Short mmCIF file of C-alpha atoms in Angstrom, two decimals:
data_model
loop_
_atom_site.label_atom_id
_atom_site.label_comp_id
_atom_site.label_asym_id
_atom_site.label_seq_id
_atom_site.Cartn_x
_atom_site.Cartn_y
_atom_site.Cartn_z
CA MET A 977 -11.89 -8.35 13.49
CA GLU A 978 -13.47 -5.70 11.28
CA ASP A 979 -13.81 -5.89 7.50
CA SER A 980 -11.24 -4.44 5.07
CA SER A 981 -13.07 -1.15 4.54
CA SER A 982 -13.18 -0.43 8.30
CA LYS A 983 -9.54 -1.41 8.61
CA THR A 984 -8.58 0.92 5.76
CA LYS A 985 -10.63 3.77 7.25
CA HIS A 986 -8.71 3.47 10.53
CA LEU A 987 -5.29 3.05 8.94
CA ASP A 988 -5.30 5.48 6.00
CA LYS A 989 -8.12 7.93 5.34
CA PRO A 990 -6.98 8.94 1.81
CA LEU A 991 -6.93 5.27 0.74
CA SER A 992 -10.33 4.82 2.34
CA LEU A 993 -11.75 7.71 0.30
CA ILE A 994 -11.02 5.84 -2.94
CA ASP A 995 -12.38 2.56 -1.45
CA PHE A 996 -8.98 0.82 -1.28
CA GLN A 997 -9.18 -2.34 0.85
CA ILE A 998 -6.15 -3.09 3.04
CA GLU A 999 -5.87 -6.85 3.49
CA GLU A 1000 -2.59 -7.60 5.25
CA VAL A 1001 -0.17 -5.50 7.30
CA THR A 1002 3.07 -7.05 8.57
CA ALA A 1003 6.72 -6.04 8.89
CA THR A 1004 7.45 -7.98 5.69
CA LYS A 1005 4.35 -7.42 3.54
CA VAL A 1006 1.47 -4.99 3.17
CA SER A 1007 -1.24 -5.73 0.62
CA GLY A 1008 -4.67 -4.71 -0.54
CA ARG A 1009 -6.98 -4.27 -3.49
CA LEU A 1010 -8.90 -1.58 -5.31
CA LEU A 1011 -11.80 -1.71 -7.71
CA ILE A 1012 -11.15 1.03 -10.27
CA THR A 1013 -14.07 3.47 -10.06
CA ASP A 1014 -14.64 7.06 -11.12
CA LYS A 1015 -13.07 8.10 -7.77
CA CYS A 1016 -9.59 7.09 -8.92
CA VAL A 1017 -9.39 7.54 -12.70
CA GLN A 1018 -8.10 10.32 -14.88
CA PRO A 1019 -10.20 11.73 -17.76
CA PHE A 1020 -9.35 8.80 -20.06
CA LYS A 1021 -10.99 6.39 -17.57
CA VAL A 1022 -7.75 4.69 -16.49
CA LEU A 1023 -6.17 4.53 -13.03
CA HIS A 1024 -4.65 7.92 -12.23
CA GLY A 1025 -0.86 7.75 -11.81
CA GLY A 1026 -1.09 9.87 -8.68
CA VAL A 1027 -3.40 7.27 -7.13
CA SER A 1028 -0.83 4.55 -7.87
CA ALA A 1029 1.82 6.72 -6.20
CA MET A 1030 -0.43 7.34 -3.18
CA ILE A 1031 -1.01 3.59 -2.80
CA ALA A 1032 2.74 2.91 -3.03
CA GLU A 1033 3.65 5.54 -0.43
CA ALA A 1034 0.87 4.45 1.94
CA LEU A 1035 1.62 0.72 1.85
CA ALA A 1036 5.39 1.20 2.16
CA SER A 1037 4.89 3.63 5.06
CA MET A 1038 2.65 1.20 6.94
CA GLY A 1039 5.12 -1.63 6.49
CA ALA A 1040 8.07 0.53 7.51
CA HIS A 1041 6.19 1.74 10.57
CA VAL A 1042 5.58 -1.85 11.71
CA ALA A 1043 9.11 -3.01 10.79
CA SER A 1044 10.67 -0.18 12.80
CA GLY A 1045 8.80 -1.23 15.93
CA TYR A 1046 6.11 1.42 15.45
CA LYS A 1047 8.60 4.29 15.34
CA ARG A 1048 7.83 7.35 13.22
CA VAL A 1049 8.77 7.05 9.54
CA ALA A 1050 8.79 9.54 6.68
CA GLY A 1051 8.96 8.90 2.96
CA ILE A 1052 11.95 10.67 1.42
CA HIS A 1053 11.90 9.29 -2.13
CA LEU A 1054 9.35 7.68 -4.42
CA SER A 1055 10.09 6.37 -7.89
CA ILE A 1056 7.27 4.85 -9.92
CA ASN A 1057 6.98 3.32 -13.37
CA HIS A 1058 3.52 3.11 -14.91
CA LEU A 1059 3.64 0.07 -17.18
CA LYS A 1060 0.09 -0.80 -18.25
CA ALA A 1061 -3.33 0.77 -17.86
CA ALA A 1062 -5.94 -0.38 -15.37
CA ARG A 1063 -9.31 0.70 -16.69
CA LEU A 1064 -12.58 1.69 -15.06
CA GLY A 1065 -14.10 -1.51 -13.62
CA ASP A 1066 -10.80 -3.40 -13.31
CA LEU A 1067 -9.70 -4.87 -9.98
CA VAL A 1068 -6.09 -4.26 -8.94
CA PHE A 1069 -3.99 -5.85 -6.21
CA ALA A 1070 -1.13 -3.94 -4.53
CA GLN A 1071 1.70 -5.43 -2.51
CA ALA A 1072 4.63 -3.81 -0.70
CA ILE A 1073 7.64 -5.85 0.38
CA PRO A 1074 10.87 -4.61 1.96
CA VAL A 1075 14.10 -4.50 -0.01
CA GLN A 1076 16.18 -3.17 2.91
CA LEU A 1077 15.16 -2.83 6.54
CA GLY A 1078 17.84 -0.66 8.11
CA ARG A 1079 17.70 1.21 11.42
CA THR A 1080 17.56 4.63 9.76
CA ILE A 1081 16.64 3.90 6.13
CA GLN A 1082 14.15 1.40 4.73
CA VAL A 1083 13.50 0.70 1.06
CA TRP A 1084 10.25 -0.94 -0.05
CA ASP A 1085 9.23 -2.35 -3.43
CA VAL A 1086 5.55 -1.82 -4.30
CA LYS A 1087 3.83 -3.45 -7.24
CA ILE A 1088 0.27 -3.08 -8.50
CA TRP A 1089 -1.26 -5.77 -10.72
CA LYS A 1090 -4.49 -5.82 -12.68
CA LEU A 1091 -6.23 -9.03 -11.70
CA ILE A 1092 -7.64 -11.14 -14.45
CA ASP A 1093 -8.75 -13.71 -11.87
CA PRO A 1094 -9.74 -11.90 -8.62
CA THR A 1095 -9.08 -15.05 -6.56
CA SER A 1096 -5.40 -14.89 -7.53
CA ALA A 1097 -4.80 -11.97 -5.13
CA SER A 1098 -4.98 -14.38 -2.24
CA ASN A 1099 -1.78 -15.93 -3.55
CA SER A 1100 1.11 -14.02 -1.96
CA ASN A 1101 3.15 -14.50 -5.14
CA SER A 1102 0.70 -12.69 -7.42
CA ASN A 1103 3.53 -11.49 -9.62
CA SER A 1104 4.27 -15.09 -10.59
CA ASN A 1105 0.70 -15.59 -11.81
CA SER A 1106 0.92 -15.05 -15.55
CA SER A 1107 -2.79 -14.19 -15.73
CA ASN A 1108 -2.17 -10.87 -13.93
CA THR A 1109 -0.81 -7.76 -15.61
CA LEU A 1110 1.75 -5.54 -13.87
CA VAL A 1111 0.30 -2.01 -13.84
CA SER A 1112 3.03 -0.19 -11.89
CA SER A 1113 6.26 -0.81 -10.07
CA SER A 1114 7.51 1.55 -7.35
CA ARG A 1115 10.43 1.96 -5.02
CA VAL A 1116 9.85 3.90 -1.79
CA THR A 1117 12.68 5.05 0.49
CA LEU A 1118 11.79 5.98 4.06
CA LEU A 1119 13.65 7.63 6.92
CA CYS A 1120 13.00 5.64 10.11
CA ASN A 1121 13.15 5.94 13.88
CA LEU A 1122 12.26 9.61 13.92
CA PRO A 1123 11.08 11.21 17.15
CA VAL A 1124 7.30 11.24 17.52
CA PRO A 1125 5.91 14.73 18.25
CA ASP A 1126 3.60 15.09 21.25
CA TYR A 1127 0.56 15.80 19.07
CA ALA A 1128 1.00 12.41 17.32
CA LYS A 1129 1.77 10.12 20.27
CA ASP A 1130 -1.25 7.93 19.45
CA ALA A 1131 -0.49 7.65 15.71
CA ASP A 1132 0.55 4.01 16.06
CA GLN A 1133 -2.61 2.76 17.81
CA ALA A 1134 -4.62 1.79 14.71
CA LEU A 1135 -1.65 0.10 13.09
CA LYS A 1136 -0.97 -1.92 16.25
CA LEU A 1137 -4.59 -3.05 16.19
CA TYR A 1138 -4.47 -4.42 12.63
CA SER A 1139 -0.85 -5.43 12.01
CA LYS A 1140 0.78 -8.78 12.64
CA LEU A 1141 4.34 -8.91 13.93
#
């Protein structure tokens, strides 16, 4: 299997452009990490809120796509709370987990933590590790099982390659 950067490049080009590393893609969890560089900060050298929102939408969409059996999904609502700053040079870990997996509507919870100990991201319960700081908390609502247009019939191929059912 390819490394995380190749995986991210195939699955989500905007995330790839900021060097986000997708680690896990399943119907019940999508996760990855990002080293905060000048590609993703605002003028005060902290993680740009729009980047946090992009990460939340992308991870929730990937998970919803897998959970729906690779049917087309579309985000219809994103709510995000920015709680603490992640500064230039920090490493963050993002994780999306489903709250509700319905046939037509899915709701995903996405959290981003600043990692004090980078090895703690391998623990699937990173939020329980008191050494990590919660940077943002998001809720993403997605419409599911939409018809796939002819021009996007192969949109699920990369996700099928990297996801685990």
